[in-house]
Amino acid sequence: METIRLTTAQALVRFLAGQYSERDGQEQRLIPGVWGIFGHGNVAGLGQALLQAAVTGEADLPYYLARNEQGMVHASVAYAEMRDRLATFACTASTGPGSTNMIAGAALATTNRIPVLLLPSDMFATRVADPVLQQLEDTRGGDVTVNDAFRAVSKYFDRFSRPEQLIPAAPAAMRVLTDPVETGAVTLALPQDVQAEAYDWPVSFFRRRVWHVGRPVPEPAAVERAAHLLRGARRPLIVAGGGAVYSGAETHLRAFAEATGIPVADTHAGKGSVPWDHPCAVGGIGSTGAYAANELAKDADVVLGIGTRYSDFTTASHTVFGNPGVTFVNLNVARLDAVKHSADPLVADARLGIEALADALTGWQTAPEYRARTRELITRTREIVRYRNGDSGQLDGDVLPVDLAANASSLGADVLHATSVEEFRAAMEKAKAATRTTVVHAETDLYGPNPPGHGWWDVPVSQTSALESTRAAYETYAAHKQAQRHYL
């Protein structure tokens, strides 16, 4: 078997450079680059490996300078979202606080099921230098380090004590990064001595690998059950979540809504699944939702959730769906989400599920009066204006003179101003072509129309207090709790 002698870090860099994802025949780099802050624990390992790759050209894995460990993880998560979870970055940091600064970003990624690869440095595997800088000395065991904190917020965690352990661990990490259900933060903790240790690696380990991201097909019987419930609905509502976007189902969802007349509300992650001005778009739903979406949710008898995990923001802490007989049909690639709220599950890829439902509902539409009600609520939502309350006695002074554009400029960024849709589009094109950090500052009317809503969010209030304001707040809180319930 042909081998090549490399350090563990050099082997990891070469391996990552050869990983690709594929869906619908389109291939792309799975790990197009590495964010990193180098210091004790990784500068002589991954730092050297990335430098060598750049100088010799032996591996195409660009390095991007970061200024904040948590920030580089957040940037990687945002990138993965924009790539529909088909690509993400790797992030590396030094031993101790440098690496643990990435934990908050890992929690964000795993909670929202967004892939990101974390490469925190770790203590010496040999433990010759013991304890090292910021090593956690645990009286219960000698193999515990601060990086064990990543275990609770990672979908996959591994720590190497030998170079060859990378051979099974690296593909396992890629498997999780490309899993549409079980993805999230993937953490490979790298002891600093193992990073720099040499090993004779099989050349085949570095071959080009394509990770195929499939589309689970809906079960015909489940499609028919879902279609049966929707046909019998008088006030159906679609809740589009991130899964509708990640699966590339936007066009299919819009056509489905137009054909059936079912209004579409969206979650935070589902923004963009339907344009804001689409005739069936009723805006955000839940605690931060729009008036139209929450009004329709209050009376909805069948809710079709597409790619949503129903966070408490979406359900307004289980108060937004007010119909006592409301029934849920959840189209989701994850069974965990498909069965939430005692739903009739439709476990499948969002795009394929929508296509199947569209075929099953051919010729069916919501009643004309319901479509008219939807249009009325959309019009009202876009006409209502909210203003700062000048009579409340609280927080009613002048707005703080915060100049975000000046702040960005003071940090060295180029600032492009936009006061119209046309200027915004032009600024975005210029920003995409820029070689420096560029901020697009969209100037908005502080007192202009904003999407009004009346959703609630469960934030507990003290049950007893010497303050009248707190007692009044608790009365309001208790009144909202009356509408809170499980969906059975």
XYZ file of C-alpha atoms in Angstrom:
488
model
C 0.000 0.000 0.000
C 1.396 3.360 -1.005
C 1.963 5.737 1.908
C 3.113 9.297 2.475
C 4.737 10.641 5.632
C 2.914 13.665 7.047
C 2.084 15.098 10.422
C -1.460 14.631 11.695
C -2.233 18.290 11.005
C -0.812 18.083 7.476
C -2.871 14.953 6.847
C -6.043 16.611 8.147
C -5.529 19.642 5.896
C -4.958 17.410 2.875
C -8.012 15.297 3.740
C -10.334 18.301 4.150
C -9.204 19.755 0.822
C -10.553 16.668 -0.936
C -14.074 16.628 0.519
C -17.102 17.524 -1.620
C -20.868 17.479 -1.185
C -23.404 16.727 -3.904
C -27.142 17.149 -4.284
C -29.210 17.021 -7.456
C -26.059 16.513 -9.501
C -24.385 19.700 -8.232
C -21.017 19.249 -6.508
C -19.231 21.797 -4.336
C -16.434 21.952 -1.812
C -17.653 20.763 1.567
C -14.894 22.590 3.474
C -13.741 25.511 1.301
C -11.445 27.005 3.946
C -10.356 27.367 7.565
C -10.888 30.233 9.978
C -8.262 30.342 12.676
C -6.559 32.148 15.526
C -3.166 30.633 16.284
C -1.258 30.397 19.517
C -0.183 27.853 22.103
C -1.381 24.461 20.948
C -2.114 24.917 17.251
C 0.404 27.278 15.656
C 3.045 24.546 15.228
C 0.455 21.977 14.175
C -2.483 23.211 12.076
C -0.815 26.583 11.590
C 2.257 24.988 10.048
C 0.133 22.613 7.972
C -1.954 25.418 6.476
C 1.165 27.467 5.756
C 2.816 24.501 4.064
C -0.287 23.852 1.984
C -0.371 27.472 0.830
C 3.357 27.648 0.022
C 3.734 24.272 -1.713
C 0.252 23.966 -3.213
C -0.039 20.396 -1.937
C -3.561 21.063 -0.643
C -6.121 23.692 -1.646
C -7.424 24.789 1.745
C -7.281 28.593 2.168
C -6.778 30.138 5.596
C -8.859 33.129 6.691
C -7.722 35.405 9.503
C -10.207 35.776 12.351
C -10.194 38.270 15.232
C -12.619 36.514 17.541
C -13.097 32.784 18.100
C -16.827 32.937 18.667
C -17.199 35.270 15.709
C -15.500 32.897 13.286
C -17.877 30.094 14.257
C -20.867 32.394 13.765
C -19.491 33.413 10.356
C -19.147 29.742 9.425
C -22.727 29.050 10.511
C -24.007 31.971 8.443
C -22.058 30.713 5.443
C -23.462 27.200 5.868
C -26.993 28.599 6.010
C -26.451 30.536 2.793
C -25.094 27.365 1.165
C -28.185 25.401 2.221
C -26.013 23.372 4.619
C -24.053 21.833 1.742
C -20.797 23.589 2.656
C -19.231 25.042 5.788
C -15.898 26.165 7.212
C -13.508 24.635 9.699
C -12.466 26.712 12.707
C -9.328 26.257 14.816
C -8.128 27.995 17.968
C -5.381 27.710 20.556
C -5.433 25.602 23.714
C -7.580 26.719 26.642
C -9.711 29.888 26.458
C -9.069 30.311 22.740
C -10.810 27.029 21.994
C -13.515 27.291 24.640
C -14.496 30.653 23.166
C -15.970 28.595 20.317
C -18.442 26.748 22.577
C -21.192 29.370 22.256
C -20.955 29.143 18.466
C -21.080 25.357 18.668
C -24.281 25.564 20.707
C -25.817 27.882 18.100
C -24.908 25.516 15.271
C -26.194 22.360 16.947
C -29.394 23.985 18.226
C -30.235 25.211 14.741
C -28.860 22.091 13.003
C -26.268 23.936 10.957
C -22.994 22.148 10.105
C -19.666 23.577 11.274
C -16.323 21.843 11.859
C -14.455 22.836 15.018
C -10.786 21.955 15.556
C -9.923 23.038 19.121
C -6.405 22.453 20.371
C -5.987 20.171 23.372
C -3.442 19.227 26.041
C -0.482 16.932 25.323
C -1.551 13.340 24.668
C 1.726 12.163 26.229
C 1.062 14.316 29.310
C 4.791 14.923 29.636
C 4.111 18.628 30.034
C 1.397 18.424 32.655
C -0.461 20.612 33.459
C -0.181 22.854 30.435
C -1.583 26.336 30.014
C -5.283 26.409 30.985
C -5.439 22.622 31.403
C -8.411 21.493 33.469
C -7.180 19.392 36.381
C -10.138 17.212 37.372
C -9.833 15.078 40.497
C -12.121 12.472 38.907
C -9.850 11.636 35.969
C -6.725 12.616 34.116
C -8.189 12.614 30.615
C -10.640 15.471 31.166
C -9.903 18.792 29.465
C -11.813 22.012 28.948
C -12.667 20.732 25.473
C -14.968 18.152 27.032
C -17.397 21.059 27.347
C -17.900 20.733 23.588
C -19.455 17.281 24.028
C -22.807 18.645 25.205
C -23.151 21.019 22.235
C -21.694 18.870 19.455
C -23.393 16.336 17.218
C -20.077 14.500 16.959
C -17.035 14.720 19.249
C -13.691 12.957 19.112
C -10.238 13.424 20.660
C -7.122 11.770 19.256
C -4.308 10.262 21.279
C -2.633 8.760 18.180
C -2.283 10.093 14.609
C -3.879 7.039 12.985
C -7.113 7.680 14.892
C -7.776 10.408 12.348
C -8.415 7.756 9.678
C -11.808 6.622 11.081
C -12.629 9.937 12.768
C -12.346 12.256 9.754
C -14.892 10.399 7.563
C -17.202 10.091 10.568
C -17.049 13.865 10.968
C -17.900 14.403 7.299
C -20.832 11.995 7.612
C -22.395 14.138 10.328
C -21.674 17.419 8.541
C -23.598 16.183 5.491
C -26.501 14.573 7.351
C -29.657 16.709 6.859
C -31.148 15.371 10.105
C -28.265 14.845 12.532
C -26.014 17.728 11.546
C -24.650 20.471 13.804
C -21.292 21.255 15.352
C -18.652 18.582 14.769
C -15.676 18.791 17.122
C -12.327 17.093 16.625
C -10.185 17.937 19.651
C -6.526 17.846 18.627
C -3.812 17.364 21.281
C -0.988 19.708 20.399
C 1.714 17.040 20.290
C -0.404 14.717 18.121
C -0.933 17.556 15.614
C 2.815 17.697 14.999
C 3.477 13.936 15.145
C 4.398 12.203 11.868
C 2.794 9.048 10.503
C 2.883 7.042 7.285
C -0.562 7.707 5.831
C -2.218 5.611 3.114
C -2.345 7.766 -0.013
C -5.896 6.540 -0.646
C -6.988 8.340 2.538
C -6.615 11.604 0.622
C -8.607 10.650 -2.423
C -11.369 12.951 -3.622
C -14.558 12.034 -1.765
C -18.080 13.114 -2.661
C -20.696 13.011 0.086
C -24.112 12.603 -1.520
C -26.925 14.449 0.219
C -30.079 12.632 -0.723
C -33.729 13.580 -0.682
C -35.858 11.165 1.382
C -38.970 10.252 -0.600
C -42.390 10.602 1.095
C -44.403 7.475 1.794
C -47.495 7.441 -0.466
C -49.822 6.497 2.391
C -48.507 9.385 4.501
C -49.037 11.779 1.594
C -52.627 10.628 1.221
C -53.311 11.057 4.955
C -51.909 14.580 4.840
C -53.887 15.433 1.708
C -57.069 14.068 3.298
C -56.658 16.378 6.295
C -55.966 19.396 4.088
C -58.959 18.691 1.850
C -61.184 18.744 4.903
C -59.716 21.976 6.269
C -61.684 25.222 6.183
C -58.874 27.467 7.485
C -55.530 25.785 6.705
C -52.219 27.547 7.275
C -48.675 26.711 6.151
C -45.771 27.396 8.512
C -42.551 27.394 6.473
C -39.339 26.812 8.409
C -35.663 26.537 7.579
C -36.108 23.120 6.008
C -38.111 24.666 3.177
C -35.115 26.858 2.371
C -32.347 24.290 2.901
C -34.066 21.823 0.573
C -34.395 24.439 -2.169
C -38.177 24.166 -2.089
C -38.959 27.882 -2.402
C -40.293 27.767 -5.973
C -42.320 24.629 -5.265
C -43.807 26.112 -2.089
C -44.879 29.282 -3.876
C -46.541 27.295 -6.665
C -48.261 25.048 -4.113
C -49.614 28.045 -2.197
C -50.865 29.688 -5.386
C -52.581 26.491 -6.546
C -54.296 25.747 -3.234
C -54.806 29.232 -1.817
C -53.276 28.215 1.528
C -51.596 31.222 3.180
C -47.936 30.872 4.130
C -46.417 32.139 7.363
C -42.684 31.832 7.959
C -40.337 31.311 10.887
C -37.035 33.115 11.394
C -35.155 30.361 9.545
C -37.872 30.177 6.897
C -37.468 33.764 5.715
C -37.191 33.798 1.953
C -39.237 30.667 1.390
C -41.892 33.018 0.004
C -41.260 36.680 -0.927
C -42.814 39.219 1.409
C -45.046 40.530 -1.387
C -46.277 37.135 -2.568
C -50.114 37.064 -2.585
C -50.112 34.140 -0.130
C -47.362 35.485 2.163
C -48.765 36.534 5.537
C -45.449 37.282 7.264
C -43.663 35.956 10.291
C -45.520 33.904 12.877
C -45.375 33.711 16.650
C -43.818 35.950 19.273
C -42.228 38.274 16.729
C -44.790 37.584 14.042
C -46.979 39.768 11.885
C -50.628 40.578 12.473
C -51.953 38.592 9.504
C -50.023 35.412 10.297
C -51.023 35.362 13.948
C -54.652 36.162 13.215
C -54.840 33.259 10.776
C -52.989 30.976 13.203
C -55.502 31.780 15.921
C -58.332 30.222 13.903
C -56.429 27.671 11.791
C -57.949 24.186 11.883
C -55.113 22.415 10.017
C -51.503 23.605 10.183
C -49.065 22.276 7.597
C -45.582 22.704 9.056
C -42.843 22.457 6.437
C -39.292 22.114 7.717
C -39.942 23.769 11.076
C -38.920 22.581 14.519
C -41.637 24.716 16.179
C -39.511 26.736 18.589
C -41.301 28.729 21.279
C -40.885 31.860 19.136
C -42.806 30.157 16.338
C -45.646 28.918 18.548
C -45.628 32.043 20.748
C -44.958 29.685 23.648
C -47.882 27.443 22.640
C -50.462 30.228 22.414
C -50.613 31.296 18.758
C -52.625 28.309 17.501
C -55.874 28.977 19.331
C -58.384 26.673 17.648
C -59.332 23.959 20.194
C -59.528 21.393 17.405
C -56.374 22.383 15.537
C -54.604 19.508 13.782
C -51.001 19.472 12.604
C -49.487 17.888 9.529
C -45.705 18.127 9.662
C -43.564 17.659 6.567
C -40.019 17.266 7.840
C -36.899 15.278 7.039
C -36.489 14.632 10.784
C -39.034 12.389 12.458
C -38.367 14.238 15.731
C -40.001 17.330 14.231
C -42.525 15.511 12.059
C -44.372 14.086 15.070
C -44.420 17.255 17.196
C -47.809 18.481 18.457
C -49.341 15.043 17.915
C -49.043 15.637 14.189
C -49.741 13.242 11.378
C -46.111 12.943 10.186
C -44.906 13.206 6.622
C -41.216 12.312 6.908
C -39.538 13.400 3.693
C -37.459 16.015 1.953
C -39.419 19.271 1.913
C -39.268 19.742 -1.851
C -40.330 16.202 -2.668
C -43.032 16.323 -0.006
C -44.492 19.532 -1.423
C -44.474 18.062 -4.921
C -46.292 14.956 -3.680
C -48.898 17.014 -1.814
C -49.421 19.210 -4.869
C -50.193 16.144 -6.977
C -52.511 14.733 -4.321
C -54.411 18.036 -4.052
C -54.722 18.745 -7.766
C -57.871 20.798 -8.371
C -58.494 21.543 -4.686
C -58.511 25.084 -3.313
C -59.470 26.851 -0.123
C -62.859 28.545 -0.093
C -63.125 31.987 -1.804
C -64.142 33.650 1.467
C -61.013 32.319 3.197
C -58.787 33.630 0.424
C -60.572 36.991 0.699
C -59.976 36.990 4.469
C -56.299 36.325 3.868
C -56.023 39.241 1.435
C -57.813 41.510 3.900
C -55.413 40.638 6.708
C -52.376 41.099 4.473
C -53.596 44.566 3.464
C -54.258 45.511 7.072
C -50.814 44.282 8.142
C -49.097 46.446 5.571
C -51.107 49.554 6.471
C -50.782 49.515 10.277
C -48.064 51.747 11.697
C -46.495 51.347 15.136
C -45.021 54.337 16.985
C -42.939 54.807 20.103
C -45.302 55.345 23.053
C -44.767 58.892 24.274
C -47.231 58.639 27.176
C -45.955 55.527 28.933
C -43.479 57.263 31.198
C -40.894 54.585 30.396
C -38.287 54.591 27.643
C -40.049 57.422 25.881
C -37.151 59.839 25.489
C -35.273 60.718 22.345
C -33.655 57.898 20.463
C -29.940 57.476 21.210
C -27.891 59.003 18.370
C -26.257 55.732 17.320
C -24.571 55.991 13.934
C -23.959 52.425 12.792
C -22.346 53.570 9.560
C -19.836 55.703 11.458
C -19.114 52.834 13.821
C -18.376 50.508 10.911
C -16.195 53.122 9.248
C -14.237 53.670 12.475
C -13.361 49.960 12.461
C -11.876 50.245 8.980
C -14.811 49.062 6.898
C -15.941 50.655 3.666
C -19.543 51.852 4.040
C -22.062 51.924 1.204
C -25.317 53.798 1.805
C -28.669 52.709 0.409
C -31.932 54.628 0.656
C -33.941 52.708 -1.930
C -34.329 49.196 -3.270
C -32.337 50.122 -6.368
C -29.495 51.610 -4.317
C -29.513 48.552 -2.066
C -29.171 46.174 -5.033
C -26.327 48.240 -6.465
C -24.585 48.398 -3.095
C -24.863 44.629 -2.649
C -23.276 43.984 -6.044
C -20.443 46.382 -5.194
C -19.985 44.765 -1.783
C -19.770 41.277 -3.295
C -16.964 42.445 -5.574
C -15.067 44.258 -2.815
C -11.727 43.010 -1.507
C -12.108 44.805 1.837
C -14.616 44.512 4.648
C -17.691 46.315 3.347
C -20.884 47.318 5.145
C -24.127 48.126 3.357
C -25.993 50.673 5.462
C -29.702 50.624 4.620
C -31.318 53.792 5.905
C -34.882 53.187 7.073
C -37.689 55.329 8.399
C -37.707 54.919 12.179
C -41.398 55.773 12.315
C -42.363 54.087 9.083
C -44.619 51.052 8.731
C -43.371 47.984 10.532
C -44.897 44.504 10.493
C -47.265 44.586 13.462
C -48.023 41.528 15.507
C -49.595 40.438 18.742
C -47.801 37.195 19.519
C -46.699 36.311 23.035
C -43.499 34.837 24.439
C -43.332 33.042 27.778
C -40.829 34.975 29.915
C -41.706 34.294 33.597
C -42.553 37.250 35.826
C -42.151 37.344 39.616
C -45.340 36.067 41.253
C -44.950 38.447 44.199
C -43.266 41.824 44.418
C -43.220 45.103 46.339
C -43.271 46.974 43.025
C -46.621 47.869 41.525
C -45.143 47.681 38.015
C -44.055 44.079 38.610
C -47.437 43.112 40.051
C -49.147 44.622 37.013
C -46.751 42.772 34.711
C -47.562 39.501 36.465
C -51.298 40.042 35.967
C -50.682 40.458 32.246
C -48.434 37.398 32.248
C -51.034 35.287 34.058
C -53.685 36.359 31.554
C -51.515 35.185 28.657
C -50.833 31.893 30.425
C -54.532 31.132 30.198
C -54.172 30.564 26.449
C -51.107 28.353 26.747
C -51.602 24.652 26.132
C -50.177 21.465 24.722
C -51.348 20.460 21.252
C -52.832 17.027 21.800
